[in-house]
Structures are given as C-alpha cells and as structure tokens.
Tab-separated table of C-alpha atoms in Angstrom:
chain	number	residue	atom	x	y	z
T	18	MET	CA	0.464	-26.666	-2.938
T	19	LYS	CA	-0.790	-26.734	0.634
T	20	ARG	CA	-3.682	-25.293	2.545
T	21	TYR	CA	-1.253	-23.800	5.023
T	22	ARG	CA	-2.639	-22.464	8.324
T	23	ASN	CA	-5.692	-20.912	6.730
T	24	GLY	CA	-7.082	-23.917	4.842
T	25	GLU	CA	-10.773	-23.096	4.968
T	26	VAL	CA	-10.343	-19.962	2.854
T	27	TRP	CA	-9.667	-22.206	-0.151
T	28	ASP	CA	-12.754	-24.409	0.283
T	29	PHE	CA	-14.456	-22.532	-2.560
T	30	GLU	CA	-12.083	-24.263	-4.983
T	31	ASN	CA	-13.966	-27.532	-4.501
T	32	GLN	CA	-16.993	-25.944	-6.181
T	33	MET	CA	-15.038	-23.981	-8.789
T	34	PRO	CA	-12.861	-26.307	-10.851
T	35	VAL	CA	-10.834	-24.431	-13.456
T	36	VAL	CA	-9.197	-26.146	-16.423
T	37	ALA	CA	-5.440	-25.531	-16.345
T	38	GLY	CA	-4.384	-23.129	-19.081
T	39	ALA	CA	-7.889	-21.761	-19.627
T	40	GLY	CA	-8.491	-18.292	-18.314
T	41	ASP	CA	-5.051	-17.833	-16.741
T	42	VAL	CA	-4.825	-14.913	-14.311
T	43	ILE	CA	-2.366	-12.727	-12.441
T	44	LEU	CA	-2.779	-11.602	-8.835
T	45	GLY	CA	-1.510	-8.152	-7.842
T	46	LEU	CA	-1.493	-7.176	-4.192
T	47	ASP	CA	-0.766	-3.862	-2.509
T	48	GLY	CA	-0.314	-4.399	1.214
T	49	GLY	CA	-0.122	-1.294	3.361
T	50	THR	CA	-0.144	-0.327	7.002
T	51	THR	CA	-3.808	0.674	6.870
T	52	SER	CA	-5.337	-1.665	4.289
T	53	THR	CA	-4.539	-4.309	1.696
T	54	VAL	CA	-5.988	-4.595	-1.820
T	55	CYS	CA	-5.706	-7.612	-4.110
T	56	ILE	CA	-6.853	-7.615	-7.729
T	57	CYS	CA	-7.219	-10.473	-10.181
T	58	MET	CA	-6.308	-9.624	-13.773
T	59	PRO	CA	-6.509	-11.817	-16.879
T	60	ILE	CA	-3.197	-12.708	-18.445
T	61	LEU	CA	-2.805	-10.355	-21.411
T	62	PRO	CA	-1.047	-11.184	-24.708
T	63	PHE	CA	2.576	-10.075	-24.545
T	64	SER	CA	2.489	-9.019	-28.198
T	65	ASP	CA	-0.335	-6.501	-27.726
T	66	PRO	CA	-0.170	-3.049	-26.113
T	67	LEU	CA	-1.804	-2.761	-22.708
T	68	PRO	CA	-5.513	-1.965	-22.988
T	69	ASP	CA	-6.888	1.202	-21.418
T	70	PRO	CA	-8.364	0.675	-18.944
T	71	VAL	CA	-6.465	-2.363	-17.688
T	72	PRO	CA	-9.041	-5.144	-17.210
T	73	VAL	CA	-9.691	-6.230	-13.622
T	74	LEU	CA	-11.731	-9.389	-13.001
T	75	ALA	CA	-12.139	-8.943	-9.251
T	76	ARG	CA	-10.997	-6.859	-6.303
T	77	ALA	CA	-10.779	-7.730	-2.605
T	78	VAL	CA	-9.899	-5.572	0.404
T	79	ALA	CA	-8.529	-6.515	3.827
T	80	GLY	CA	-6.688	-4.934	6.754
T	81	CYS	CA	-3.023	-4.324	7.555
T	82	THR	CA	-0.423	-6.796	6.241
T	83	ASN	CA	2.728	-5.049	7.478
T	84	HIS	CA	4.389	-7.706	9.635
T	85	ASN	CA	6.164	-5.008	11.634
T	86	SER	CA	2.782	-3.665	12.695
T	87	VAL	CA	0.593	-6.762	13.217
T	88	GLY	CA	3.090	-9.633	13.405
T	89	GLU	CA	4.069	-12.228	10.808
T	90	ALA	CA	1.306	-14.763	11.509
T	91	ALA	CA	-1.513	-12.215	11.334
T	92	ALA	CA	-0.025	-10.619	8.208
T	93	ARG	CA	0.161	-13.956	6.378
T	94	GLU	CA	-3.365	-14.925	7.391
T	95	THR	CA	-4.723	-11.662	6.007
T	96	LEU	CA	-2.674	-12.015	2.805
T	97	GLU	CA	-4.030	-15.490	2.194
T	98	GLN	CA	-7.611	-14.447	2.898
T	99	VAL	CA	-7.547	-11.477	0.533
T	100	MET	CA	-5.937	-13.462	-2.303
T	101	ALA	CA	-8.486	-16.252	-1.902
T	102	GLU	CA	-11.334	-13.730	-1.918
T	103	ALA	CA	-10.088	-12.090	-5.130
T	104	LEU	CA	-9.819	-15.462	-6.863
T	105	ALA	CA	-13.249	-16.575	-5.645
T	106	LYS	CA	-14.880	-13.352	-6.848
T	107	SER	CA	-13.267	-13.789	-10.268
T	108	GLY	CA	-14.498	-17.363	-10.611
T	109	SER	CA	-10.922	-18.643	-10.699
T	110	ASN	CA	-8.807	-20.782	-8.419
T	111	ARG	CA	-5.114	-21.288	-7.756
T	112	SER	CA	-4.596	-23.622	-10.710
T	113	ALA	CA	-5.344	-20.653	-12.999
T	114	VAL	CA	-2.718	-18.400	-11.416
T	115	ARG	CA	0.147	-17.671	-13.811
T	116	ALA	CA	1.902	-15.114	-11.591
T	117	VAL	CA	1.597	-13.348	-8.237
T	118	CYS	CA	3.183	-10.065	-7.195
T	119	LEU	CA	2.922	-9.155	-3.529
T	120	ALA	CA	3.980	-5.578	-2.853
T	121	VAL	CA	3.857	-5.249	0.905
T	122	SER	CA	4.960	-2.546	3.329
T	123	GLY	CA	7.531	-3.818	5.799
T	124	VAL	CA	9.463	-5.750	3.118
T	125	ASN	CA	12.724	-3.932	3.674
T	126	HIS	CA	15.397	-6.604	3.309
T	127	PRO	CA	16.089	-9.640	1.098
T	128	SER	CA	15.389	-11.851	4.117
T	129	ASP	CA	11.850	-10.398	4.292
T	130	GLN	CA	11.342	-11.228	0.615
T	131	GLN	CA	12.687	-14.746	1.019
T	132	ARG	CA	10.438	-15.606	3.976
T	133	ILE	CA	7.338	-14.537	2.072
T	134	LEU	CA	8.458	-16.317	-1.108
T	135	ASP	CA	9.018	-19.558	0.825
T	136	TRP	CA	5.509	-19.267	2.243
T	137	LEU	CA	3.949	-18.444	-1.147
T	138	ARG	CA	5.504	-21.563	-2.663
T	139	ASP	CA	3.386	-23.605	-0.253
T	140	VAL	CA	0.241	-21.698	-1.229
T	141	PHE	CA	0.420	-21.643	-5.056
T	142	PRO	CA	1.197	-24.215	-7.755
T	143	SER	CA	4.851	-24.804	-8.581
T	144	ASN	CA	4.465	-23.324	-12.091
T	145	ALA	CA	3.221	-19.939	-10.798
T	146	ARG	CA	5.747	-17.097	-11.005
T	147	LEU	CA	6.078	-15.448	-7.594
T	148	TYR	CA	7.404	-11.950	-6.894
T	149	VAL	CA	7.684	-10.107	-3.571
T	150	GLN	CA	8.449	-6.400	-3.362
T	151	ASN	CA	8.044	-3.427	-1.058
T	152	ASP	CA	4.678	-1.705	-1.524
T	153	ALA	CA	6.515	1.282	-2.992
T	154	VAL	CA	7.225	-0.805	-6.101
T	155	ALA	CA	3.488	-1.230	-6.768
T	156	ALA	CA	2.982	2.473	-6.202
T	157	LEU	CA	5.660	3.326	-8.790
T	158	ALA	CA	4.295	0.768	-11.234
T	159	CYS	CA	0.731	2.090	-11.060
T	160	GLY	CA	2.050	5.381	-12.426
T	161	THR	CA	4.357	3.868	-15.049
T	162	LEU	CA	2.072	0.944	-16.003
T	163	GLY	CA	4.461	-1.676	-14.722
T	164	LYS	CA	7.745	-0.200	-15.920
T	165	LEU	CA	10.215	0.045	-13.046
T	166	HIS	CA	11.940	3.324	-13.798
T	167	GLY	CA	11.754	6.641	-11.964
T	168	CYS	CA	10.898	7.628	-8.417
T	169	VAL	CA	7.754	7.168	-6.366
T	170	LEU	CA	6.862	9.185	-3.292
T	171	ILE	CA	4.325	7.587	-0.982
T	172	ALA	CA	2.836	9.654	1.809
T	173	GLY	CA	-0.101	8.006	3.503
T	174	THR	CA	-0.106	6.580	7.004
T	175	GLY	CA	3.634	6.104	6.493
T	176	THR	CA	6.022	7.490	3.911
T	177	ILE	CA	8.802	6.265	1.665
T	178	ALA	CA	10.582	7.373	-1.493
T	179	TYR	CA	11.714	4.578	-3.798
T	180	GLY	CA	13.460	4.667	-7.145
T	181	PHE	CA	14.646	2.440	-9.981
T	182	THR	CA	16.986	3.008	-12.893
T	183	GLU	CA	16.379	1.361	-16.257
T	184	ASP	CA	19.327	-0.967	-15.643
T	185	GLY	CA	17.780	-2.271	-12.410
T	186	ARG	CA	19.537	-0.298	-9.681
T	187	GLU	CA	17.278	0.795	-6.854
T	188	ALA	CA	17.368	3.042	-3.815
T	189	ARG	CA	15.036	4.151	-1.040
T	190	ALA	CA	14.790	6.882	1.557
T	191	ALA	CA	12.673	7.095	4.718
T	192	GLY	CA	10.096	4.364	5.302
T	193	ALA	CA	11.638	3.253	8.601
T	194	GLY	CA	8.413	3.645	10.580
T	195	PRO	CA	7.295	6.198	13.164
T	196	THR	CA	9.769	5.219	15.879
T	197	LEU	CA	12.664	6.081	13.560
T	198	GLY	CA	11.139	9.322	12.305
T	199	ASP	CA	8.593	8.831	9.522
T	200	TRP	CA	8.398	12.604	9.042
T	201	GLY	CA	6.117	13.796	6.282
T	202	SER	CA	3.780	10.842	6.710
T	203	GLY	CA	0.211	11.061	7.938
T	204	TYR	CA	1.342	9.632	11.238
T	205	GLY	CA	4.212	12.110	11.462
T	206	ILE	CA	1.990	15.118	10.730
T	207	ALA	CA	-0.698	14.109	13.211
T	208	ALA	CA	1.776	13.101	15.916
T	209	GLN	CA	3.485	16.500	15.675
T	210	ALA	CA	0.073	18.174	15.952
T	211	LEU	CA	-0.812	16.202	19.074
T	212	THR	CA	2.581	17.084	20.541
T	213	ALA	CA	1.936	20.753	19.754
T	214	VAL	CA	-1.351	20.576	21.663
T	215	ILE	CA	0.366	19.144	24.736
T	216	ARG	CA	3.155	21.725	24.520
T	217	ALA	CA	0.651	24.585	24.245
T	218	HIS	CA	-1.322	23.213	27.180
T	219	ASP	CA	1.626	22.988	29.583
T	220	GLY	CA	3.268	26.233	28.491
T	221	ARG	CA	6.207	24.925	26.466
T	222	GLY	CA	4.756	25.927	23.113
T	223	PRO	CA	2.694	28.672	21.488
T	224	HIS	CA	-1.078	28.757	21.541
T	225	THR	CA	-2.598	26.883	18.620
T	226	MET	CA	-6.033	26.340	17.139
T	227	LEU	CA	-5.087	22.674	17.007
T	228	MET	CA	-6.005	22.371	20.690
T	229	SER	CA	-9.708	23.129	20.357
T	230	SER	CA	-9.954	21.420	16.970
T	231	MET	CA	-8.347	18.166	18.134
T	232	LEU	CA	-10.369	18.042	21.332
T	233	GLY	CA	-13.557	18.687	19.382
T	234	LYS	CA	-12.729	16.012	16.827
T	235	LEU	CA	-12.023	13.428	19.519
T	236	GLY	CA	-14.829	14.423	21.881
T	237	LEU	CA	-12.439	15.250	24.718
T	238	SER	CA	-12.823	18.058	27.236
T	239	SER	CA	-9.162	18.625	28.209
T	240	PRO	CA	-5.709	18.190	26.633
T	241	ASP	CA	-4.851	15.986	29.624
T	242	GLU	CA	-7.279	13.423	28.178
T	243	LEU	CA	-5.196	13.248	25.004
T	244	ILE	CA	-2.606	11.160	26.829
T	245	GLY	CA	-5.103	8.441	27.665
T	246	TRP	CA	-6.663	8.601	24.187
T	247	THR	CA	-3.287	8.280	22.460
T	248	TYR	CA	-1.909	5.347	24.434
T	249	ALA	CA	-5.192	3.435	24.618
T	250	ASP	CA	-4.534	2.503	20.990
T	251	PRO	CA	-1.400	4.089	19.487
T	252	SER	CA	-1.888	2.373	16.109
T	253	TRP	CA	-0.343	4.266	13.219
T	254	ALA	CA	-3.506	4.551	11.152
T	255	ARG	CA	-5.591	5.816	14.084
T	256	ILE	CA	-3.177	8.692	14.664
T	257	ALA	CA	-2.755	9.421	10.939
T	258	ALA	CA	-6.524	9.806	10.539
T	259	LEU	CA	-6.203	13.197	12.285
T	260	VAL	CA	-4.325	14.819	9.365
T	261	PRO	CA	-7.477	16.554	8.011
T	262	VAL	CA	-7.757	18.417	11.334
T	263	VAL	CA	-4.226	19.783	10.856
T	264	VAL	CA	-4.969	20.820	7.256
T	265	CYS	CA	-8.183	22.611	8.315
T	266	CYS	CA	-6.310	24.549	10.996
T	267	ALA	CA	-3.588	25.482	8.508
T	268	ILE	CA	-6.188	26.723	6.016
T	269	ALA	CA	-7.701	28.826	8.821
T	270	GLY	CA	-4.305	30.489	9.325
T	271	ASP	CA	-2.946	28.701	12.388
T	272	LYS	CA	0.827	29.246	12.437
T	273	VAL	CA	1.651	26.024	14.270
T	274	ALA	CA	-0.384	23.881	11.858
T	275	ASN	CA	1.148	25.637	8.850
T	276	LYS	CA	4.669	25.055	10.176
T	277	ILE	CA	3.928	21.356	10.633
T	278	LEU	CA	2.745	21.072	7.036
T	279	PHE	CA	5.607	23.078	5.540
T	280	ASP	CA	8.115	21.026	7.561
T	281	SER	CA	6.459	17.879	6.201
T	282	VAL	CA	6.745	19.167	2.629
T	283	GLU	CA	10.465	19.720	3.215
T	284	GLU	CA	10.914	16.206	4.627
T	285	LEU	CA	9.153	14.678	1.622
T	286	ARG	CA	11.304	16.762	-0.736
T	287	LEU	CA	14.444	15.535	1.002
T	288	SER	CA	13.324	11.904	0.642
T	289	VAL	CA	12.862	12.291	-3.108
T	290	LYS	CA	16.131	14.208	-3.449
T	291	ALA	CA	18.064	11.468	-1.645
T	292	VAL	CA	16.773	8.792	-4.034
T	293	VAL	CA	17.248	10.870	-7.191
T	294	GLN	CA	20.825	11.755	-6.250
T	295	ARG	CA	21.839	8.203	-5.336
T	296	LEU	CA	20.508	6.816	-8.603
T	297	GLY	CA	21.434	9.756	-10.822
T	298	LEU	CA	17.902	9.822	-12.256
T	299	CYS	CA	18.328	13.495	-13.137
T	300	GLY	CA	21.450	12.905	-15.255
T	301	PRO	CA	24.897	14.481	-14.853
T	302	GLU	CA	23.574	18.035	-15.301
T	303	GLY	CA	20.487	17.553	-13.154
T	304	LYS	CA	18.030	18.188	-15.968
T	305	ASP	CA	17.183	14.731	-17.355
T	306	SER	CA	13.536	13.696	-17.413
T	307	PHE	CA	12.231	10.983	-15.081
T	308	PRO	CA	8.778	9.943	-13.791
T	309	LEU	CA	7.866	11.126	-10.291
T	310	VAL	CA	4.843	9.145	-9.137
T	311	MET	CA	2.858	10.661	-6.264
T	312	VAL	CA	0.765	8.269	-4.154
T	313	GLY	CA	-1.002	8.412	-0.804
T	314	GLY	CA	-3.720	10.245	1.067
T	315	VAL	CA	-1.378	12.967	2.333
T	316	LEU	CA	-0.571	13.893	-1.287
T	317	ASP	CA	-4.189	13.902	-2.495
T	318	GLU	CA	-5.298	17.167	-4.019
T	319	ASN	CA	-6.741	19.803	-1.679
T	320	LYS	CA	-7.463	23.076	-3.434
T	321	ARG	CA	-6.738	25.241	-0.396
T	322	TRP	CA	-3.681	23.496	1.126
T	323	ASP	CA	-2.345	20.968	-1.357
T	324	ILE	CA	0.592	19.159	0.245
T	325	GLY	CA	1.274	17.182	-2.931
T	326	GLU	CA	1.378	20.299	-5.081
T	327	GLU	CA	3.754	22.013	-2.641
T	328	VAL	CA	6.059	18.996	-2.789
T	329	ILE	CA	5.988	19.051	-6.597
T	330	LYS	CA	6.890	22.763	-6.635
T	331	CYS	CA	9.897	22.171	-4.386
T	332	ILE	CA	11.142	19.143	-6.315
T	333	SER	CA	10.712	20.902	-9.667
T	334	LYS	CA	13.094	23.616	-8.469
T	335	ASP	CA	15.706	20.942	-7.706
T	336	TYR	CA	14.974	18.792	-10.758
T	337	PRO	CA	13.219	20.563	-13.644
T	338	GLY	CA	13.082	17.264	-15.550
T	339	ALA	CA	10.866	15.564	-12.963
T	340	VAL	CA	7.525	14.594	-14.521
T	341	PRO	CA	4.856	14.388	-11.794
T	342	ILE	CA	2.354	11.570	-12.253
T	343	ARG	CA	-0.806	11.083	-10.247
T	344	PRO	CA	-1.739	7.493	-11.152
T	345	LYS	CA	-5.025	6.616	-12.837
T	346	VAL	CA	-4.936	3.031	-11.552
T	347	GLU	CA	-4.468	1.818	-7.998
T	348	PRO	CA	-1.207	0.264	-6.722
T	349	ALA	CA	-2.652	-3.267	-6.684
T	350	VAL	CA	-3.052	-2.970	-10.475
T	351	GLY	CA	0.539	-1.716	-10.560
T	352	ALA	CA	1.641	-4.874	-8.741
T	353	ALA	CA	-0.183	-7.045	-11.279
T	354	LEU	CA	1.485	-5.138	-14.130
T	355	VAL	CA	4.900	-5.701	-12.521
T	356	ALA	CA	4.201	-9.451	-12.582
T	357	TRP	CA	2.970	-9.173	-16.190
T	358	ASN	CA	6.148	-7.348	-17.234
T	359	PHE	CA	8.367	-9.895	-15.493
T	360	CYS	CA	6.501	-12.718	-17.247
T	361	MET	CA	6.833	-10.933	-20.592
T	362	LYS	CA	10.598	-10.520	-20.087
T	363	GLU	CA	11.003	-14.201	-19.224
T	364	SER	CA	8.934	-15.195	-22.255
T	365	LEU	CA	11.026	-13.040	-24.588
T	366	GLU	CA	14.295	-14.319	-23.092
T	367	ASN	CA	13.176	-17.930	-23.501
T	368	ALA	CA	12.103	-17.275	-27.098
T	369	PHE	CA	15.505	-15.697	-27.834
T	370	LYS	CA	17.350	-18.690	-26.336
T	371	SER	CA	15.386	-21.128	-28.417
C-alpha cells in the first residue's frame, strides 16, 4: 500500500488508527463527466436482507473523473482525494476497507479497467477486493440494489444504455462521447439548440425562440457572440447546463425546441432497444419482464415536458415487459452494493468449496 502521487490526502490516517477487522467498510464510487460521488458503507451481514434504507457512513463529492475529459493523471488525483475524504468523514482508514467498487465514465475497454485496477492495488491493502466498472453499472445497480440484471439508461451530461443478463452477458449502446454523436444526452440536446440558433441567425434554419432565450440566459447581445462563448470553454458539462432553456422553449410551443427534444427521445429509445435486442432481455416473444433503470438529469421528472416519461412510453410500446425504475438511492450506493454482492458471492463459493 503506497501513498502514490497524492500522499498528503492520507495524512489523516496517522490520527485515526483503526483495528483491522473492526468496523470493516465498503467504498462505492460513481465517477461521471460532471461530478464524482464516493460513499462509505459498513460491511453488512451476507445472511441478512439488505436494510431499507441502506446505511451510509459518509459521503464525499468531487469533480470530473472521466480520463477522456480531464486526462488520466487528473482523474486519478480526484479519485484518490474523494475516496480519502469519504473514509476520513466516516472515521475509518484504508485498513478497514473490505472492498472498493469504482464505477467511472470513460471505462470502455478491459485495458481501461486494468490500468485503474493496477493503480488501486498500490492505494489499498492487498486483502481489499477491488472492482472497476463503467459508471452505467452503478446506475443499474442503484435501481436493482446491486443485482446486475436488466438495462439502465443514463441521460445526463452524456448518455449510455447498458445491460446485463442473469448469466453475466453484457452489452452497451451509445456512450461514445459528443464527438462521436452522444445524441439524447444533455450535451447533445444543448449543442443542437445552439446550432439551431446559429442556423436561424444566418438564414439556414427557421426562426426559433431559442435565439432570444439562449442569448438572455448567457447575457449575450448577438448570436455572433455565441461562437466566442462556446469555444472559450467547450466543456461538456458547461454546454449541457443549457438543457433547461431548451425545455422551457419547448413548453412555450417552439417547434425547433420540440423537434430537438422529440429527436432526443427517439435516440434514447434506440439506445435501449439496441441493448435489449442484443441481450434478448425481452425473451423470444418480446414480452418478458426486465428492469429498466432510468438515471440522469435529462430524465428527471418535469410535469410539462417530461423527457423520461416520453422515453418510457416509447420503450413500453416496443417492450411491454419493461419495468421502469427511478432509483431511490444514488449510483454511488449502487456501486457499493455491487461490491457487496461480489463479496457475498465469493464468500458463498468459498463456503461451498470447504
């Protein structure tokens, strides 16, 4: 166990000795493009049902940990800081950590997982169980309480659909980032709206209420100023933060804004459909039941233009067995429950062998 590049964040451990085996904990981390949340949860007896609510000892929040967005070094530094903060707040230290599950956006290939696992092995004790997943796994697990079965649709700054079968097969759709067409995401919706403003301004597109609304929101006097505003800081989250402007214009009846939102609903439907079909979650006749977990700010309920509800309506027509779930716990808790379930499986397998 090393201090790695960020040694000072662990200095609190010198004042907080923890007896090994007493008060063991699990760390669950949900790392997104906008923010990262880490929770510390007590290890729960495998023989008992999960309590409701799931106990959380401490919670810490940090910035982006997607290495594709901020770079590998910055992502790791933030990951280490937020895990150390969660442990410090809980009164624990690394010797108490039984398992860690990092569910991080940008983990798209086994090589991504392996690099992070190699780094984690230098950070935590050798007896800690370490798991690295895409952040979509935590999002699914927060709706299914750690069970990896069904499909999750995330639509926040970015978007991805991810699914698991009960026998461990998995599939994903979308989630390739804005350059490769993250349509249906917050970034995708807002970027299309900004494009519509420019097109309306130079005569290539229809007039839209988005023009005055966007300029008012950003404190700009002319659409020409949008170019400078956009490229001064084209970060994904900064652009995605403009989604509420698009929704307000759609509610007010703007045709361009409504088309953008309906097109986004269709893109999100297609992402879910691709995953469900590849995994056969709906069964041979297309009517089998499966969990459909809905996560992300774009899918949050809005009584007057509810993107999430529109997506559910479309998917239910394709797959009547889909069971929509809006999670009651956050994805970081889902990540911790994934680690807990993995530990429980290993414990049961070891007991069976002996």
